[in-house]
Coordinates of C-alpha atoms in Angstrom, one line a residue:
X1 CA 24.2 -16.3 45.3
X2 CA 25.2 -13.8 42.6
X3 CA 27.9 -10.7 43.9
X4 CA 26.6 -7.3 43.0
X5 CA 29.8 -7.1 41.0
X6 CA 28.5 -10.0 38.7
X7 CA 24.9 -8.8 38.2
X8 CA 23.7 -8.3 34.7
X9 CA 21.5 -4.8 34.8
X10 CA 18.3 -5.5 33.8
X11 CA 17.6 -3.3 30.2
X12 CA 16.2 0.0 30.8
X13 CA 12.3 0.3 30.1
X14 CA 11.4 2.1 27.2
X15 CA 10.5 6.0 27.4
X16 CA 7.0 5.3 25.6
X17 CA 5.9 2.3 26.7
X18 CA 4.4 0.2 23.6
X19 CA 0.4 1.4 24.5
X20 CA 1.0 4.6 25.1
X21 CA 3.1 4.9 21.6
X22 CA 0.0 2.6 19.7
X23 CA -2.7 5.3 21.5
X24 CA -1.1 8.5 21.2
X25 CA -1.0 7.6 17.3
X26 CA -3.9 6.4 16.9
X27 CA -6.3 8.4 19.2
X28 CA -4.9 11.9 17.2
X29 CA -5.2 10.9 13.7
X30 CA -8.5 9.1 14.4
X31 CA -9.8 13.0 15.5
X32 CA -7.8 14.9 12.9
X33 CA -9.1 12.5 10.5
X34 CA -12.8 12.4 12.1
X35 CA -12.9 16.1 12.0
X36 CA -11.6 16.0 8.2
X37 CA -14.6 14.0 7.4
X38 CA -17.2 15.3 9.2
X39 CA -16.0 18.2 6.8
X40 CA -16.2 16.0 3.8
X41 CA -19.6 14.7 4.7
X42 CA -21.5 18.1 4.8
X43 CA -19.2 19.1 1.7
X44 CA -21.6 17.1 -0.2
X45 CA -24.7 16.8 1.8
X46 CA -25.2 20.0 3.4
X47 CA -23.0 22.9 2.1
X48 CA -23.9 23.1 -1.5
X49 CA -27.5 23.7 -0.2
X50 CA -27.2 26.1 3.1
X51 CA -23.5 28.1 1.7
X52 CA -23.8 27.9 -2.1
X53 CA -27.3 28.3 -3.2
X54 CA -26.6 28.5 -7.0
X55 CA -29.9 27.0 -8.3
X56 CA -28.0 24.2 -10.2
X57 CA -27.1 21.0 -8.4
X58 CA -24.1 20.6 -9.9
X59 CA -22.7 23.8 -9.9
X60 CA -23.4 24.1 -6.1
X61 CA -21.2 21.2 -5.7
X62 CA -18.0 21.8 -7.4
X63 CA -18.1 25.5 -5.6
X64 CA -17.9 23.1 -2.1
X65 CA -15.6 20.7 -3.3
X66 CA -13.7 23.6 -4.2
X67 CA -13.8 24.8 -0.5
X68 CA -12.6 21.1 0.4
X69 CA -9.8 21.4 -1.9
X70 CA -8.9 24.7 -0.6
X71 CA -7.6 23.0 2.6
X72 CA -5.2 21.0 0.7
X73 CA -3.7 23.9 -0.3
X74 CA -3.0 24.9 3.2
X75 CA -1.7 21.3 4.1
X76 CA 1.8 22.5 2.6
X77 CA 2.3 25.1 4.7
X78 CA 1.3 23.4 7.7
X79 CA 3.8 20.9 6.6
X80 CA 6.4 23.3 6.7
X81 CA 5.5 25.1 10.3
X82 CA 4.9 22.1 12.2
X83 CA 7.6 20.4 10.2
X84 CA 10.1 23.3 11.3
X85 CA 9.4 22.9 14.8
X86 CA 8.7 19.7 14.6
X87 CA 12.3 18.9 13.9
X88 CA 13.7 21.8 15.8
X89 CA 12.4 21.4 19.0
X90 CA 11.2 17.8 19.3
X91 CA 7.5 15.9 18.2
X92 CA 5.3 16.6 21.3
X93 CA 4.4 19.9 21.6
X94 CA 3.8 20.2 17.7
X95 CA 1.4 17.4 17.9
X96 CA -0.2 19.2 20.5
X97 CA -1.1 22.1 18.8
X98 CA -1.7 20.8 15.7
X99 CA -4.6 18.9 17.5
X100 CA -5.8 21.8 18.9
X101 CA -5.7 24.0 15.8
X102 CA -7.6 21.2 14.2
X103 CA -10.5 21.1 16.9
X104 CA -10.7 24.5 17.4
X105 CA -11.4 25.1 13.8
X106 CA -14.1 22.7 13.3
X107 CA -16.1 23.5 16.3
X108 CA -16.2 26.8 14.9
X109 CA -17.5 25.6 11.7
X110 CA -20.5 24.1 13.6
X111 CA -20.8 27.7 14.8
X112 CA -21.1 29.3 11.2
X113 CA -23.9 31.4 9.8
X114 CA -25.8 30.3 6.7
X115 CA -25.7 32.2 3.3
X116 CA -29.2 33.0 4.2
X117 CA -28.4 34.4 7.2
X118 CA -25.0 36.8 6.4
X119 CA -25.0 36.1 2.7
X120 CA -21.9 35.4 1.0
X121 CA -19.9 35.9 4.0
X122 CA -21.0 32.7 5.2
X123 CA -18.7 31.0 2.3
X124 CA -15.6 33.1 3.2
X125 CA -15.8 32.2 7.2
X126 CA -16.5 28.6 5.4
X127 CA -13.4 28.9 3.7
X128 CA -11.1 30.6 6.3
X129 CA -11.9 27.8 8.9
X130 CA -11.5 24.9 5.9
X131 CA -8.2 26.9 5.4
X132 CA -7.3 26.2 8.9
X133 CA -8.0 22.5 8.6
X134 CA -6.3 22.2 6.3
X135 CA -3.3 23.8 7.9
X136 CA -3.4 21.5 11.2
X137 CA -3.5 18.0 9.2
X138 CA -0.7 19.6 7.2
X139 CA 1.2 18.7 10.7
X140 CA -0.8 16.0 12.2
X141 CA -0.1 12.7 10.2
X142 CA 3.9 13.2 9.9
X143 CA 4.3 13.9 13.5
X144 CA 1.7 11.1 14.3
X145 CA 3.6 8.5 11.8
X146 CA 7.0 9.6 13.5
X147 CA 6.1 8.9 17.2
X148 CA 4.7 5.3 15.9
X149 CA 7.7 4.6 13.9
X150 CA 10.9 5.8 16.5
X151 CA 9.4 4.2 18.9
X152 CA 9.0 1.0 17.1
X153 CA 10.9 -2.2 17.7
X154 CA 13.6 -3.6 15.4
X155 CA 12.2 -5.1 12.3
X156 CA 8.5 -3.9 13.2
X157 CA 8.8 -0.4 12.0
X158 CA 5.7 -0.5 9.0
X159 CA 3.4 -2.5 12.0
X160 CA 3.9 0.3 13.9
X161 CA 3.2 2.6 11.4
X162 CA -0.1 1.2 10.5
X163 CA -2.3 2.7 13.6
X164 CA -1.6 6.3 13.1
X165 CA -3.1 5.0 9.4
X166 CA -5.5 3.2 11.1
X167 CA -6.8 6.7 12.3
X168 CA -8.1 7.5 8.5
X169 CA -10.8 4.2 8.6
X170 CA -11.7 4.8 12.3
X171 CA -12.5 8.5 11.9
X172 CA -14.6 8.0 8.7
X173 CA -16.7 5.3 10.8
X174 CA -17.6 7.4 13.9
X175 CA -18.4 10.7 11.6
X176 CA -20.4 8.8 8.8
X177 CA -21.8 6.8 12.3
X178 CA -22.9 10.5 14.2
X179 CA -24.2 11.6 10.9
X180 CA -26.2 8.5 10.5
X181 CA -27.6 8.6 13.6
X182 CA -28.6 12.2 14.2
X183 CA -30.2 12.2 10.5
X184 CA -32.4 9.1 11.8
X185 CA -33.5 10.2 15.2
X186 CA -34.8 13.4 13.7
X187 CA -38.5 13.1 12.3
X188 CA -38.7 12.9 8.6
X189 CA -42.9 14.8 8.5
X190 CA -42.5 14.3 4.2
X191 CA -41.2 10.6 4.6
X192 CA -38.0 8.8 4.8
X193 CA -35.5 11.1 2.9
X194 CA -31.7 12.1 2.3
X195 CA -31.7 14.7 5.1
X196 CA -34.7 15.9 7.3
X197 CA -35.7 19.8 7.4
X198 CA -34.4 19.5 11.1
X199 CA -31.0 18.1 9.6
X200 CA -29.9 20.9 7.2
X201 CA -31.8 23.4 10.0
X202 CA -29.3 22.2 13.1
X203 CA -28.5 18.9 12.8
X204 CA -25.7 19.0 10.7
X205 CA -23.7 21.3 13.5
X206 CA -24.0 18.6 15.9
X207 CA -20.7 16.4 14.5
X208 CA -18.6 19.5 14.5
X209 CA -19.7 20.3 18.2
X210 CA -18.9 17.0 19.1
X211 CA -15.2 17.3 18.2
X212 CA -14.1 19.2 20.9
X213 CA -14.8 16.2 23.0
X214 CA -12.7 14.4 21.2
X215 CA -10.2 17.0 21.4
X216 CA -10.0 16.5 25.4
X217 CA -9.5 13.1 25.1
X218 CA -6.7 13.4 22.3
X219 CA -4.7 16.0 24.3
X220 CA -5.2 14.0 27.4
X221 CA -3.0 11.0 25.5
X222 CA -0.6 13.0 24.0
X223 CA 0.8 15.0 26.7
X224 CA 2.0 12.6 28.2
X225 CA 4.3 11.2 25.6
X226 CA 8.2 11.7 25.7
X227 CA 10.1 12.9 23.0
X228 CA 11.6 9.3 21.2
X229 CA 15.0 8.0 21.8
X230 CA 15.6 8.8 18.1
X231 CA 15.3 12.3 18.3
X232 CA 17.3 12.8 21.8
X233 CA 20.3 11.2 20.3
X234 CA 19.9 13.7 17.2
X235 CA 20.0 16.6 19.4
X236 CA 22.9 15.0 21.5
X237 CA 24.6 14.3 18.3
X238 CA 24.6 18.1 17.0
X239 CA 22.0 16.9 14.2
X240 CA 19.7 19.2 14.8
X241 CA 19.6 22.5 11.9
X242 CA 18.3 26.0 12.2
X243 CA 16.1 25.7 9.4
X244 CA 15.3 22.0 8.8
X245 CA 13.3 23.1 5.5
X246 CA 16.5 24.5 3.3
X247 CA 18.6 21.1 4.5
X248 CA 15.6 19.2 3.0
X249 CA 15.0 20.9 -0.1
X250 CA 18.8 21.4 -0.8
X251 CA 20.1 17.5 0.0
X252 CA 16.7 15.5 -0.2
X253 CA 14.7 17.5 -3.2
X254 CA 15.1 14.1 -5.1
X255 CA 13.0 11.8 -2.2
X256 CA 10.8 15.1 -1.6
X257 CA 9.6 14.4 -5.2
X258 CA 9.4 10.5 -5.0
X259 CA 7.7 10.5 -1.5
X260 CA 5.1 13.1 -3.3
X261 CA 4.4 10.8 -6.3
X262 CA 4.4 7.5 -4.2
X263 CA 1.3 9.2 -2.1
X264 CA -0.2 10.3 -5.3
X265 CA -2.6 6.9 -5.8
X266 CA -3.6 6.4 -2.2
X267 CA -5.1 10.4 -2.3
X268 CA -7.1 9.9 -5.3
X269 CA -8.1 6.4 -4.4
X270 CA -9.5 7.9 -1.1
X271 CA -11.2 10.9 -2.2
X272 CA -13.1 8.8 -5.2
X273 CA -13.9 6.3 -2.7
X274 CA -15.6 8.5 -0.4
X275 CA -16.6 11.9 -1.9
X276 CA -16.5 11.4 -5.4
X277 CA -18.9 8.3 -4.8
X278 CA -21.2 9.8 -2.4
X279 CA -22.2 12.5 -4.2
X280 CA -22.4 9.9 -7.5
X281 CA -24.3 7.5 -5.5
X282 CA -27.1 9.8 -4.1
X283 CA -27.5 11.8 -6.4
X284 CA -31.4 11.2 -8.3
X285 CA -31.7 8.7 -11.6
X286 CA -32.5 10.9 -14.5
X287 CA -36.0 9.0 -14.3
X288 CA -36.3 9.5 -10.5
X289 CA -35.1 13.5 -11.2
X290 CA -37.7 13.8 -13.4
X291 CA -40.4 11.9 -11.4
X292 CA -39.8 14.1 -8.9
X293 CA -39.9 17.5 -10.7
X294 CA -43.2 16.2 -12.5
X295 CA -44.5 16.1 -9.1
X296 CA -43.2 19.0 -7.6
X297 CA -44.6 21.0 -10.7
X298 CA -41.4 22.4 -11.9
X299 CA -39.0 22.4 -15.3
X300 CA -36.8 19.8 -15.4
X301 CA -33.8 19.8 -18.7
X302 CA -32.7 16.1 -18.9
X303 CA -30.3 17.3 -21.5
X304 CA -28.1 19.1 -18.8
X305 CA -28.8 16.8 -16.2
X306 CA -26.1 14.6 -14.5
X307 CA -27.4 11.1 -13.0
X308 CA -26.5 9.5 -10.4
X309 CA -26.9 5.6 -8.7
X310 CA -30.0 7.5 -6.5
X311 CA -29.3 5.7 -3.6
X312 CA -30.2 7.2 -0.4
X313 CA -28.1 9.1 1.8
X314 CA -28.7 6.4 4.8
X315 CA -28.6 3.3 2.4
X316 CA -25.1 4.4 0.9
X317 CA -23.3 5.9 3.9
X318 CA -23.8 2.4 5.5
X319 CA -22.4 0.5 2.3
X320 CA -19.4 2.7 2.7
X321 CA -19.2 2.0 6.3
X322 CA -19.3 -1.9 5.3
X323 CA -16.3 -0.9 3.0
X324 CA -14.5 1.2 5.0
X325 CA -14.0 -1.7 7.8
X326 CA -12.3 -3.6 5.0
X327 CA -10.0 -0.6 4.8
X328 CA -9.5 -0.7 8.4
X329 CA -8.3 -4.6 7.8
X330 CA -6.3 -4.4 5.0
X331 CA -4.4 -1.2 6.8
X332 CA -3.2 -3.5 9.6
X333 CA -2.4 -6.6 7.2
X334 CA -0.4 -4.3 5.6
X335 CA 2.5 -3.3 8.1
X336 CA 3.2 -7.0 8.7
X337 CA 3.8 -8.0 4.9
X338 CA 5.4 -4.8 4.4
X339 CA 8.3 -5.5 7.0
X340 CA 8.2 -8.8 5.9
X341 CA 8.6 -8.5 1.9
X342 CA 9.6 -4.8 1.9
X343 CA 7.7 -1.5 1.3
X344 CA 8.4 -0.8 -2.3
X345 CA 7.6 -4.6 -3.9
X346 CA 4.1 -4.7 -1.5
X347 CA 3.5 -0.9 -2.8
X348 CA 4.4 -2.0 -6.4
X349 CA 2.1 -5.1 -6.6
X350 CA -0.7 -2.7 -4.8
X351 CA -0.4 0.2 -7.2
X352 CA -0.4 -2.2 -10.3
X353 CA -4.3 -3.4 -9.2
X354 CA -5.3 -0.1 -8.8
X355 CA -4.5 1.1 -12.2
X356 CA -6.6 -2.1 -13.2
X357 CA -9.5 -1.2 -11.0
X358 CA -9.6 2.1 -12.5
X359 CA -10.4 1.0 -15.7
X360 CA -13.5 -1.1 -14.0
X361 CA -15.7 1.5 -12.6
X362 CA -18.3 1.5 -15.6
X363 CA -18.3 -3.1 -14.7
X364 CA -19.9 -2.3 -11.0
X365 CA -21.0 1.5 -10.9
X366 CA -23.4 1.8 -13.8
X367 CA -27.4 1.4 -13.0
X368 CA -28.5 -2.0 -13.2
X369 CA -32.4 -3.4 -14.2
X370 CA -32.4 -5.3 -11.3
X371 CA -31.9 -2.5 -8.2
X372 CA -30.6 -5.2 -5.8
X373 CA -28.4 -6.0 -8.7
X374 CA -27.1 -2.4 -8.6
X375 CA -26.4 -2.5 -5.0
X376 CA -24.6 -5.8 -5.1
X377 CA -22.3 -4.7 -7.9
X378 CA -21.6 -1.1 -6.0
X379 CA -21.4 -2.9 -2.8
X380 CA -18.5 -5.3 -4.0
X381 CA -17.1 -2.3 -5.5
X382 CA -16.5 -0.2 -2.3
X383 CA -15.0 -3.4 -0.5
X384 CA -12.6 -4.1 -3.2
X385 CA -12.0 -0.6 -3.6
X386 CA -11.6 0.1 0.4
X387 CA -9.3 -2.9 0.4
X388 CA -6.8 -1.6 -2.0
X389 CA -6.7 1.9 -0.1
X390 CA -6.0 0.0 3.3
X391 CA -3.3 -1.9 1.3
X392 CA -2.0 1.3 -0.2
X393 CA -2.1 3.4 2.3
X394 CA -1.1 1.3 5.6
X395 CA 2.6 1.1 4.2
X396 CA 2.4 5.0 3.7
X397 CA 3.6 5.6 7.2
X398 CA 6.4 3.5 7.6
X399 CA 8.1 4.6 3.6
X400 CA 7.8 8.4 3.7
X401 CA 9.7 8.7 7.1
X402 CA 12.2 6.4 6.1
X403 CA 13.1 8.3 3.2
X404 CA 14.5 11.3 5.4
X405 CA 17.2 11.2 7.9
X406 CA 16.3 12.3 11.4
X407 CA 17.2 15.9 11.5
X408 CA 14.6 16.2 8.3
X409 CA 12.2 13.7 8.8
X410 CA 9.6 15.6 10.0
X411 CA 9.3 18.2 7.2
X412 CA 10.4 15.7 4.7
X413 CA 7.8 13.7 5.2
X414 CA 5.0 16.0 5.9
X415 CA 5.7 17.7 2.8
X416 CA 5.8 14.9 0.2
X417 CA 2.3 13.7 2.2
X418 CA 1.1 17.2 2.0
X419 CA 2.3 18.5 -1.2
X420 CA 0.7 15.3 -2.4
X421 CA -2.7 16.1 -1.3
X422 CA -3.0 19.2 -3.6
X423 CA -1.7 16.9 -6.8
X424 CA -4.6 14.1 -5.6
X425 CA -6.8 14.7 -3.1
X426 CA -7.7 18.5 -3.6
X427 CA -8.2 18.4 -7.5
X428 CA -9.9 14.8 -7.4
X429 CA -13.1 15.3 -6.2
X430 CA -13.5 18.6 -8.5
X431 CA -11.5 16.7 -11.0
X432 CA -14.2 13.5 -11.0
X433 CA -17.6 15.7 -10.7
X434 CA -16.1 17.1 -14.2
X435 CA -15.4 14.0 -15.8
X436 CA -18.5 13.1 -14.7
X437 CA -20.6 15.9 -16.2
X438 CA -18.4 15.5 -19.4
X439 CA -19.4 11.8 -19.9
X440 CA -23.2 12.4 -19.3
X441 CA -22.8 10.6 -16.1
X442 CA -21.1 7.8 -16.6
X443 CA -18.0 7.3 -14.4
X444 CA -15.5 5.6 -17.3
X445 CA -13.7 8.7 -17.3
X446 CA -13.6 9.0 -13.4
X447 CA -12.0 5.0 -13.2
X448 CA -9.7 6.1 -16.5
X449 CA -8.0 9.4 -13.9
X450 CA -7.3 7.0 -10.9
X451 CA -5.9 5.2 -13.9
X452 CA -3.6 7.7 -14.9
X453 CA -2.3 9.0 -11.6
X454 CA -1.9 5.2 -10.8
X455 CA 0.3 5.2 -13.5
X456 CA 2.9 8.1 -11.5
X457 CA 3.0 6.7 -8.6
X458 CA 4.2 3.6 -10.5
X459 CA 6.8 5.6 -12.0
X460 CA 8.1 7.1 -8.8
X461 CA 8.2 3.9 -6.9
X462 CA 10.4 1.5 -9.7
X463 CA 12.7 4.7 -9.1
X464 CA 12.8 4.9 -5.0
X465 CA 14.7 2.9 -2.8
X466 CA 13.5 0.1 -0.7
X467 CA 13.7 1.9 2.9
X468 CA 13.1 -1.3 5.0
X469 CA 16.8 -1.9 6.4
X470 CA 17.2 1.8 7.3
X471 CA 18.6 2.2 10.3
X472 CA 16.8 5.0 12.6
X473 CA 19.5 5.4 15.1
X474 CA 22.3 5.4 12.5
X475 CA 20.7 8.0 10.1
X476 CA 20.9 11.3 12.0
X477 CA 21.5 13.6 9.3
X478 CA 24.7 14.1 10.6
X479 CA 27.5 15.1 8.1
X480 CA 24.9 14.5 5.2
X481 CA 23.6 18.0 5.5
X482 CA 27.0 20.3 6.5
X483 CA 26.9 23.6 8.7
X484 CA 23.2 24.6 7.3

């Protein structure tokens, strides 16, 4: 019989027990990201036709891309609020509200007037809410990546950091999923089509209704996280600054600039993969354009057109669904190899395919005699491309937080992540729908820009540190960053 004296105390449970950790970061990103897509969707779908009615296709597009883009814009500066209190005052409550910013803002989107309705109006309200969007992811994946990874165990930091990541394939699938389904059930009176009248008439609003479900269910999992171990001892240490955003600028401008470059790829990987090639992939043939404006009795100029694969909308969201669960895979293998072998050698390998891959867009995404031929080619395209972005971007939120110290690491990270997102993901799409109407449709040029900005994030990784020995508990910020 063992004396009380002689016990050995069992080791104290963990604040956030391991599925509440794995939920909380997972069920939030999967919303912020589903309402970010359901966004993206209609941005090429719906809004160039119901809120900016230009008269030329292509035109109307890059005016709602720019829209899209917009919110990047805002991202920064949600990086730096929620950042602020996010390292002031602890992760929870900023998650909170970033969530609820988020839903708030998309619900009302599915509110909006048309441009037939209230004119041009109906673009600024657009814009404002986009704005807002933007503004709430600014603070979303940081906080989410930081309550995965200070709550990880020893040695599994980039596994844990894979689910909030895993949020990005898992919202794409349950928009892309609501949109294919409510575009099916409603009657098609003309045949089977891209969108039914009944679609672009109410249809459409139903996805950003349905996120203030999602909303409930998010805030019911996050409030009832704790604020990480990590964090506590930062504020019991004395780490904690009055203005966490001068300490990052003035002792970590140098990461702030490699953590922005290292996300360059993965952004304009992602929005090429999904927007850029939706908008390629449905959009008419020149003979099918012209078919149809021989039947419809009107003009057609097939020396300004700009072709596409003229898939339809049904047929090609479901291919990117197919490729988009491969990005789900690879964003899970990725955390395990990357605390195995390192963040910077997996990232540098990654990276190094991509650039190739860009320069093979015209091998799988030009129109084929064969159709099924086509489809095969653009099919194996999205998986190996989806693949690569789950390999890319899985790592993403385990590296950026560890190039920060505690006191920091919230705004550190969100704003290489964020300021990121205007460099690739809000001048990509607008960037690529250029290219493309430069090379008469063909996407070389497109593949040759992923390429390029490839080529960056290169560059800034060969110059970063590897971050997969840093020590949470030890680096506090303390001492590092003065009296600021």
């Amino acid at each position: 019989m063992t004396s009380p004296s002689t016990t050995v105390p069992s080791p104290a449970a963990p604040a956030n027990p391991r599925s509440r950790v794995i939920l909380a970061s997972l069920v939030g990103t999967t919303i912020e990201f589903y309402d970010f897509y359901v966004y993206a969707t209609a941005a090429v779908l719906v809004f160039p036709i119901l809120f900016f009615p230009t008269g030329n296709d292509t035109t109307s597009l890059l005016l709602s891309f720019s829209v899209f883009g917009a919110a990047m814009v805002a991202r920064p500066l949600g990086a730096i609020v929620f950042g602020h209190f996010g390292d002031r005052f602890g992760r929870k409550a900023t998650l909170v509200a970033s969530l609820l910013t988020m839903g708030i803002a998309t619900f009302l989107i599915g509110c909006l007037p048309t441009f037939n309705e209230i004119g041009v109006w109906a673009a600024v309200l657009l814009l404002v809410l986009r704005l807002f969007q933007g503004f709430a992811l600014g603070g979303e994946w940081s906080g989410a990546a930081l309550v995965a990874t200070e709550n990880a165990p020893k040695g599994k930091r980039a596994w844990y950091g894979t689910f909030p990541q895993l949020g990005a394939p898992l919202g794409f699938i349950i928009a892309n999923g609501i949109f294919l389904a409510i575009n099916f059930l409603l009657p098609h009176p003309e045949g089977a089509g891209q969108r039914s009248a009944d679609f672009l008439a109410w249809g459409w609003r139903v996805p950003f209704l349905f996120s203030a479900v999602m909303v409930i269910i998010g805030l019911w999992v996050r409030l009832r996280l704790v604020e990480s171990e990590t964090f506590v001892k930062a504020e019991e240490k004395g780490a904690i600054r009055k203005f966490p955003l001068g300490t990052v600028i003035r002792h970590h401008w140098w990461h702030l600039i490699l953590g922005t470059f290292i996300m360059l790829a993965t952004y304009v990987l992602f929005y090429l993969m999904t927007n850029f090639t939706l908008a390629y992939g449905t959009k008419a043939t020149l003979e099918g354009a012209q078919a149809a404006a021989e039947a419809a009795g009107t003009p057609f100029d097939a020396a300004t057109y700009v072709p596409g694969l003229g898939f339809g909308y049904t047929d090609f969201v479901l291919m990117q669904i197919i490729g988009v669960v491969f990005f789900g895979i690879f964003t899970l293998l990725s955390g395990p190899i990357a605390d195995a072998v390192g963040r910077r050698r997996l990232l540098l390998w990654v990276t190094g395919i991509i650039i190739v891959f860009g320069l093979t867009f015209n091998l799988f995404l030009l129109p084929q005699l064969d159709p099924k031929f086509t489809g095969a080619l653009v099919q194996a395209f999205l998986v190996f491309g989806f693949m690569l972005m789950g390999a890319t971007f899985g790592p993403m939120g385990a590296i950026l937080p560890e190039l920060f110290p505690t006191n920091v690491r919230y705004s550190g990270s969100a704003i290489s992540y964020n300021v990121s997102s205007i460099l690739g993901a809000a001048l990509a799409p607008i960037v690529a729908v250029a290219l493309w109407a430069a090379a008469d449709g063909s996407p070389a040029l497109v593949g040759i820009y992923l390429s390029a900005m490839s080529v960056l994030t290169f560059i800034a990784l060969v110059l970063s540190p590897e971050t997969k020995d840093v020590d949470y508990n030890a680096d506090l910020g303390v001492g590092a960053t003065g009296s600021l």
